[in-house]
């Protein structure tokens, strides 16, 4: 056997070994997903599902690129790599400083009046690795019980919060954007959500590492507490962020307050 033929045999054997290893990896990923289906614990189930999905995807795409020319699948591989490093999926060491309780305040509209509501974000609840998570419920003055789940996505010093109504699937998600957020201090931002009348509004929101008003009950705050929060938001947001000249009227607090239903 000449040198060229020997080299081709070795290359073919190596390729078969790689295919076997990658096929085994694909099978392992499938088995992990199958195991996750039978695990009763929700946290363990989500961890196994995440691990299994990544393992399965990596094994499958690797097998494809070994069998076929890798050129047609470079885009697929790049997409998977991007999905694994999207900014809203954070490393645990980046989340640890924020895995604590924060006090949350949101300016909403009830009976045609602007009013602040209070609720906690206890991010110490490790439900899904790579994300901040909090759940809470409160009763409105009309006697309705509101239940929400929130997920937090820190990107460097900025924090994006996405909340959804647990009981009402057709209610648009609450989106809160906090430009600066850390372990301690008062952090002011903006929220995008739908009030009871169905109006879509942009409104002030505050996240704080300490309690800002004397209330331990989730829900609506009184006029004096709301006035305190108005001042804090103006101090911590308006003094930091500036709109282009002539567009100051676009900030919350200007214009007509939407009527609540």
mmCIF file of C-alpha atoms in Angstrom:
data_model
loop_
_atom_site.group_PDB
_atom_site.id
_atom_site.type_symbol
_atom_site.label_atom_id
_atom_site.label_comp_id
_atom_site.label_asym_id
_atom_site.label_seq_id
_atom_site.Cartn_x
_atom_site.Cartn_y
_atom_site.Cartn_z
ATOM 1 C CA UNK A 1 0.000 0.000 0.000
ATOM 2 C CA UNK A 2 1.464 3.336 -1.066
ATOM 3 C CA UNK A 3 1.737 6.356 1.180
ATOM 4 C CA UNK A 4 -1.216 8.183 -0.377
ATOM 5 C CA UNK A 5 -3.563 5.197 0.032
ATOM 6 C CA UNK A 6 -2.399 4.702 3.624
ATOM 7 C CA UNK A 7 -3.117 8.351 4.423
ATOM 8 C CA UNK A 8 -6.620 8.041 2.932
ATOM 9 C CA UNK A 9 -7.349 4.933 5.021
ATOM 10 C CA UNK A 10 -6.250 6.692 8.204
ATOM 11 C CA UNK A 11 -8.346 9.750 7.344
ATOM 12 C CA UNK A 12 -11.380 7.554 6.649
ATOM 13 C CA UNK A 13 -10.909 5.722 9.951
ATOM 14 C CA UNK A 14 -10.627 9.008 11.837
ATOM 15 C CA UNK A 15 -13.765 10.302 10.163
ATOM 16 C CA UNK A 16 -15.675 7.148 11.142
ATOM 17 C CA UNK A 17 -14.484 7.476 14.746
ATOM 18 C CA UNK A 18 -15.598 11.099 14.840
ATOM 19 C CA UNK A 19 -18.955 10.165 13.361
ATOM 20 C CA UNK A 20 -19.399 7.466 16.000
ATOM 21 C CA UNK A 21 -18.490 9.870 18.832
ATOM 22 C CA UNK A 22 -20.748 12.628 17.528
ATOM 23 C CA UNK A 23 -23.612 10.185 16.928
ATOM 24 C CA UNK A 24 -23.183 9.004 20.518
ATOM 25 C CA UNK A 25 -23.324 12.636 21.666
ATOM 26 C CA UNK A 26 -26.553 13.099 19.698
ATOM 27 C CA UNK A 27 -28.055 10.015 21.375
ATOM 28 C CA UNK A 28 -26.991 11.221 24.821
ATOM 29 C CA UNK A 29 -28.713 14.555 24.202
ATOM 30 C CA UNK A 30 -31.898 12.748 23.164
ATOM 31 C CA UNK A 31 -31.780 10.539 26.278
ATOM 32 C CA UNK A 32 -31.315 13.593 28.539
ATOM 33 C CA UNK A 33 -34.415 15.208 26.982
ATOM 34 C CA UNK A 34 -36.319 11.954 27.434
ATOM 35 C CA UNK A 35 -35.233 11.779 31.087
ATOM 36 C CA UNK A 36 -36.335 15.382 31.664
ATOM 37 C CA UNK A 37 -39.843 14.420 30.560
ATOM 38 C CA UNK A 38 -40.175 11.980 33.485
ATOM 39 C CA UNK A 39 -38.567 14.114 36.215
ATOM 40 C CA UNK A 40 -41.256 15.559 38.536
ATOM 41 C CA UNK A 41 -39.144 18.416 39.908
ATOM 42 C CA UNK A 42 -39.663 21.492 37.661
ATOM 43 C CA UNK A 43 -36.229 23.010 38.345
ATOM 44 C CA UNK A 44 -34.346 19.780 37.573
ATOM 45 C CA UNK A 45 -36.574 19.267 34.541
ATOM 46 C CA UNK A 46 -35.689 22.672 33.086
ATOM 47 C CA UNK A 47 -31.984 22.182 33.735
ATOM 48 C CA UNK A 48 -32.031 18.778 32.022
ATOM 49 C CA UNK A 49 -34.058 20.186 29.128
ATOM 50 C CA UNK A 50 -31.540 22.996 28.596
ATOM 51 C CA UNK A 51 -28.543 20.650 28.760
ATOM 52 C CA UNK A 52 -30.210 18.054 26.552
ATOM 53 C CA UNK A 53 -31.232 20.599 23.923
ATOM 54 C CA UNK A 54 -27.732 22.025 23.622
ATOM 55 C CA UNK A 55 -26.155 18.539 23.512
ATOM 56 C CA UNK A 56 -28.658 17.323 20.910
ATOM 57 C CA UNK A 57 -28.199 20.402 18.708
ATOM 58 C CA UNK A 58 -24.414 20.230 18.884
ATOM 59 C CA UNK A 59 -24.355 16.499 18.127
ATOM 60 C CA UNK A 60 -26.776 16.792 15.217
ATOM 61 C CA UNK A 61 -25.048 19.710 13.494
ATOM 62 C CA UNK A 62 -21.628 18.141 14.029
ATOM 63 C CA UNK A 63 -22.744 14.876 12.447
ATOM 64 C CA UNK A 64 -24.150 16.782 9.450
ATOM 65 C CA UNK A 65 -20.934 18.702 8.893
ATOM 66 C CA UNK A 66 -18.903 15.488 9.098
ATOM 67 C CA UNK A 67 -21.043 13.694 6.519
ATOM 68 C CA UNK A 68 -21.545 16.611 4.134
ATOM 69 C CA UNK A 69 -19.510 19.558 3.065
ATOM 70 C CA UNK A 70 -19.525 22.014 5.946
ATOM 71 C CA UNK A 71 -20.078 25.060 3.735
ATOM 72 C CA UNK A 72 -23.919 24.804 3.466
ATOM 73 C CA UNK A 73 -24.207 24.418 7.237
ATOM 74 C CA UNK A 74 -21.932 27.222 8.370
ATOM 75 C CA UNK A 75 -24.959 29.502 8.753
ATOM 76 C CA UNK A 76 -26.725 26.928 10.935
ATOM 77 C CA UNK A 77 -23.681 26.559 13.154
ATOM 78 C CA UNK A 78 -23.316 30.327 13.486
ATOM 79 C CA UNK A 79 -27.004 30.601 14.446
ATOM 80 C CA UNK A 80 -26.648 27.964 17.161
ATOM 81 C CA UNK A 81 -23.530 29.662 18.503
ATOM 82 C CA UNK A 82 -25.400 32.977 18.610
ATOM 83 C CA UNK A 83 -28.302 31.385 20.479
ATOM 84 C CA UNK A 84 -25.903 30.049 23.084
ATOM 85 C CA UNK A 85 -24.410 33.472 23.784
ATOM 86 C CA UNK A 86 -27.448 35.787 23.428
ATOM 87 C CA UNK A 87 -27.056 38.699 25.842
ATOM 88 C CA UNK A 88 -30.228 37.935 27.802
ATOM 89 C CA UNK A 89 -28.896 34.532 28.851
ATOM 90 C CA UNK A 90 -26.329 35.470 31.482
ATOM 91 C CA UNK A 91 -23.512 33.647 33.179
ATOM 92 C CA UNK A 92 -24.270 32.705 36.759
ATOM 93 C CA UNK A 93 -21.380 34.771 38.120
ATOM 94 C CA UNK A 94 -22.989 37.834 36.504
ATOM 95 C CA UNK A 95 -26.358 37.030 38.068
ATOM 96 C CA UNK A 96 -25.190 36.287 41.597
ATOM 97 C CA UNK A 97 -24.942 39.971 42.689
ATOM 98 C CA UNK A 98 -28.581 40.445 41.628
ATOM 99 C CA UNK A 99 -29.954 37.255 43.184
ATOM 100 C CA UNK A 100 -31.574 39.112 46.087
ATOM 101 C CA UNK A 101 -34.800 40.936 46.888
ATOM 102 C CA UNK A 102 -35.473 44.272 45.232
ATOM 103 C CA UNK A 103 -38.381 46.586 45.942
ATOM 104 C CA UNK A 104 -40.332 47.408 42.785
ATOM 105 C CA UNK A 105 -42.570 50.406 42.136
ATOM 106 C CA UNK A 106 -44.639 51.081 39.014
ATOM 107 C CA UNK A 107 -46.777 54.090 38.100
ATOM 108 C CA UNK A 108 -50.098 52.948 36.632
ATOM 109 C CA UNK A 109 -53.593 54.336 36.057
ATOM 110 C CA UNK A 110 -56.647 53.453 38.164
ATOM 111 C CA UNK A 111 -60.028 55.238 37.877
ATOM 112 C CA UNK A 112 -58.486 57.915 35.697
ATOM 113 C CA UNK A 113 -55.757 58.768 38.215
ATOM 114 C CA UNK A 114 -52.042 58.041 38.232
ATOM 115 C CA UNK A 115 -51.092 55.853 41.169
ATOM 116 C CA UNK A 116 -47.977 53.926 42.151
ATOM 117 C CA UNK A 117 -48.177 50.226 42.946
ATOM 118 C CA UNK A 118 -45.639 48.290 44.986
ATOM 119 C CA UNK A 119 -44.402 44.684 44.712
ATOM 120 C CA UNK A 120 -41.183 42.811 45.440
ATOM 121 C CA UNK A 121 -38.832 41.144 42.987
ATOM 122 C CA UNK A 122 -37.240 38.298 44.924
ATOM 123 C CA UNK A 123 -34.568 37.209 42.466
ATOM 124 C CA UNK A 124 -33.191 34.705 44.973
ATOM 125 C CA UNK A 125 -35.609 32.196 43.438
ATOM 126 C CA UNK A 126 -33.362 30.093 41.183
ATOM 127 C CA UNK A 127 -35.933 28.601 38.806
ATOM 128 C CA UNK A 128 -33.990 28.654 35.563
ATOM 129 C CA UNK A 129 -30.201 28.970 35.263
ATOM 130 C CA UNK A 130 -29.081 31.965 33.245
ATOM 131 C CA UNK A 131 -32.024 34.167 34.178
ATOM 132 C CA UNK A 132 -33.446 36.164 37.062
ATOM 133 C CA UNK A 133 -36.922 35.080 38.111
ATOM 134 C CA UNK A 134 -39.567 36.391 40.520
ATOM 135 C CA UNK A 135 -43.265 35.739 41.139
ATOM 136 C CA UNK A 136 -45.793 37.697 43.165
ATOM 137 C CA UNK A 137 -49.480 38.497 43.558
ATOM 138 C CA UNK A 138 -51.494 41.377 44.980
ATOM 139 C CA UNK A 139 -55.107 42.551 45.278
ATOM 140 C CA UNK A 140 -56.359 45.733 43.635
ATOM 141 C CA UNK A 141 -58.725 48.203 45.303
ATOM 142 C CA UNK A 142 -61.492 46.616 43.212
ATOM 143 C CA UNK A 143 -60.800 43.239 44.845
ATOM 144 C CA UNK A 144 -59.062 41.613 41.873
ATOM 145 C CA UNK A 145 -56.086 39.332 42.543
ATOM 146 C CA UNK A 146 -53.243 39.960 40.130
ATOM 147 C CA UNK A 147 -50.606 37.249 39.700
ATOM 148 C CA UNK A 148 -47.410 37.846 37.740
ATOM 149 C CA UNK A 149 -44.215 36.040 36.835
ATOM 150 C CA UNK A 150 -41.189 38.151 35.950
ATOM 151 C CA UNK A 151 -37.978 37.238 34.175
ATOM 152 C CA UNK A 152 -34.915 39.467 34.341
ATOM 153 C CA UNK A 153 -32.217 39.808 31.706
ATOM 154 C CA UNK A 154 -29.230 41.866 32.883
ATOM 155 C CA UNK A 155 -26.954 43.119 30.121
ATOM 156 C CA UNK A 156 -23.923 44.712 31.723
ATOM 157 C CA UNK A 157 -25.380 47.457 33.947
ATOM 158 C CA UNK A 158 -28.777 47.509 32.213
ATOM 159 C CA UNK A 159 -31.731 45.395 33.332
ATOM 160 C CA UNK A 160 -34.669 44.257 31.206
ATOM 161 C CA UNK A 161 -37.681 42.849 33.084
ATOM 162 C CA UNK A 162 -40.475 40.969 31.316
ATOM 163 C CA UNK A 163 -43.603 40.204 33.333
ATOM 164 C CA UNK A 164 -46.646 38.202 32.338
ATOM 165 C CA UNK A 165 -50.025 37.732 33.947
ATOM 166 C CA UNK A 166 -50.205 34.124 35.143
ATOM 167 C CA UNK A 167 -54.003 33.898 34.852
ATOM 168 C CA UNK A 168 -54.636 35.970 31.706
ATOM 169 C CA UNK A 169 -52.823 34.785 28.596
ATOM 170 C CA UNK A 170 -54.152 37.582 26.361
ATOM 171 C CA UNK A 171 -52.707 40.409 28.469
ATOM 172 C CA UNK A 172 -49.606 41.872 26.782
ATOM 173 C CA UNK A 173 -46.381 41.408 28.703
ATOM 174 C CA UNK A 174 -45.164 44.163 30.983
ATOM 175 C CA UNK A 175 -41.766 45.365 29.758
ATOM 176 C CA UNK A 176 -39.585 47.313 32.189
ATOM 177 C CA UNK A 177 -36.281 48.839 31.135
ATOM 178 C CA UNK A 178 -33.902 49.995 33.864
ATOM 179 C CA UNK A 179 -30.849 51.696 32.294
ATOM 180 C CA UNK A 180 -28.662 51.251 35.376
ATOM 181 C CA UNK A 181 -29.025 48.516 37.976
ATOM 182 C CA UNK A 182 -26.658 47.120 40.599
ATOM 183 C CA UNK A 183 -26.570 45.557 44.049
ATOM 184 C CA UNK A 184 -27.514 48.668 46.009
ATOM 185 C CA UNK A 185 -29.160 51.987 45.290
ATOM 186 C CA UNK A 186 -32.239 53.382 43.547
ATOM 187 C CA UNK A 187 -32.669 52.639 39.839
ATOM 188 C CA UNK A 188 -35.258 54.461 37.738
ATOM 189 C CA UNK A 189 -36.514 53.433 34.320
ATOM 190 C CA UNK A 190 -39.525 53.117 32.052
ATOM 191 C CA UNK A 191 -42.254 50.493 31.752
ATOM 192 C CA UNK A 192 -44.425 49.576 28.756
ATOM 193 C CA UNK A 193 -47.734 47.875 29.580
ATOM 194 C CA UNK A 194 -51.521 47.813 29.195
ATOM 195 C CA UNK A 195 -53.838 49.339 31.827
ATOM 196 C CA UNK A 196 -57.267 47.908 32.732
ATOM 197 C CA UNK A 197 -59.030 49.997 30.065
ATOM 198 C CA UNK A 198 -56.844 48.419 27.379
ATOM 199 C CA UNK A 199 -54.779 51.566 26.775
ATOM 200 C CA UNK A 200 -51.061 51.045 26.102
ATOM 201 C CA UNK A 201 -48.912 53.373 28.185
ATOM 202 C CA UNK A 202 -45.288 54.237 28.897
ATOM 203 C CA UNK A 203 -44.790 54.933 32.571
ATOM 204 C CA UNK A 204 -42.111 55.459 35.250
ATOM 205 C CA UNK A 205 -40.793 52.508 37.211
ATOM 206 C CA UNK A 206 -38.300 52.191 40.068
ATOM 207 C CA UNK A 207 -36.232 49.236 41.309
ATOM 208 C CA UNK A 208 -34.547 49.687 44.667
ATOM 209 C CA UNK A 209 -32.341 47.603 46.925
ATOM 210 C CA UNK A 210 -34.079 49.203 49.930
ATOM 211 C CA UNK A 211 -37.681 50.041 50.799
ATOM 212 C CA UNK A 212 -38.556 53.549 49.585
ATOM 213 C CA UNK A 213 -41.941 54.128 51.255
ATOM 214 C CA UNK A 214 -43.520 52.845 54.454
ATOM 215 C CA UNK A 215 -45.615 50.023 53.025
ATOM 216 C CA UNK A 216 -45.219 46.268 53.286
ATOM 217 C CA UNK A 217 -48.456 45.412 51.478
ATOM 218 C CA UNK A 218 -48.309 44.745 47.748
ATOM 219 C CA UNK A 219 -50.587 46.889 45.611
ATOM 220 C CA UNK A 220 -51.675 50.512 45.428
ATOM 221 C CA UNK A 221 -49.931 53.242 47.442
ATOM 222 C CA UNK A 222 -51.503 56.388 48.864
ATOM 223 C CA UNK A 223 -51.063 59.941 47.561
ATOM 224 C CA UNK A 224 -48.221 60.874 49.930
ATOM 225 C CA UNK A 225 -46.257 57.722 49.049
ATOM 226 C CA UNK A 226 -46.905 58.339 45.350
ATOM 227 C CA UNK A 227 -45.618 61.916 45.684
ATOM 228 C CA UNK A 228 -42.412 60.585 47.273
ATOM 229 C CA UNK A 229 -41.891 58.146 44.398
ATOM 230 C CA UNK A 230 -42.597 60.862 41.806
ATOM 231 C CA UNK A 231 -39.786 62.923 43.319
ATOM 232 C CA UNK A 232 -37.397 59.971 43.440
ATOM 233 C CA UNK A 233 -38.082 59.039 39.817
ATOM 234 C CA UNK A 234 -37.614 62.625 38.633
ATOM 235 C CA UNK A 235 -34.340 62.810 40.540
ATOM 236 C CA UNK A 236 -32.955 59.475 39.396
ATOM 237 C CA UNK A 237 -34.208 59.381 35.807
ATOM 238 C CA UNK A 238 -34.902 62.848 34.414
ATOM 239 C CA UNK A 239 -31.655 64.218 35.809
ATOM 240 C CA UNK A 240 -29.669 61.422 34.158
ATOM 241 C CA UNK A 241 -31.269 60.860 30.763
ATOM 242 C CA UNK A 242 -32.013 63.589 28.262
ATOM 243 C CA UNK A 243 -34.276 63.679 25.237
ATOM 244 C CA UNK A 244 -33.428 65.711 22.143
ATOM 245 C CA UNK A 245 -34.302 69.431 22.438
ATOM 246 C CA UNK A 246 -38.006 70.096 21.999
ATOM 247 C CA UNK A 247 -39.116 66.531 22.820
ATOM 248 C CA UNK A 248 -39.318 66.849 26.610
ATOM 249 C CA UNK A 249 -43.110 66.542 26.386
ATOM 250 C CA UNK A 250 -42.626 62.885 25.440
ATOM 251 C CA UNK A 251 -41.540 62.001 28.964
ATOM 252 C CA UNK A 252 -44.168 60.359 31.208
ATOM 253 C CA UNK A 253 -46.138 62.928 33.150
ATOM 254 C CA UNK A 254 -46.927 65.104 30.133
ATOM 255 C CA UNK A 255 -50.137 65.006 28.166
ATOM 256 C CA UNK A 256 -53.474 63.299 28.881
ATOM 257 C CA UNK A 257 -53.689 60.456 31.380
ATOM 258 C CA UNK A 258 -55.491 57.470 29.828
ATOM 259 C CA UNK A 259 -58.813 56.685 31.486
ATOM 260 C CA UNK A 260 -58.882 53.354 33.300
ATOM 261 C CA UNK A 261 -61.738 50.939 32.841
#
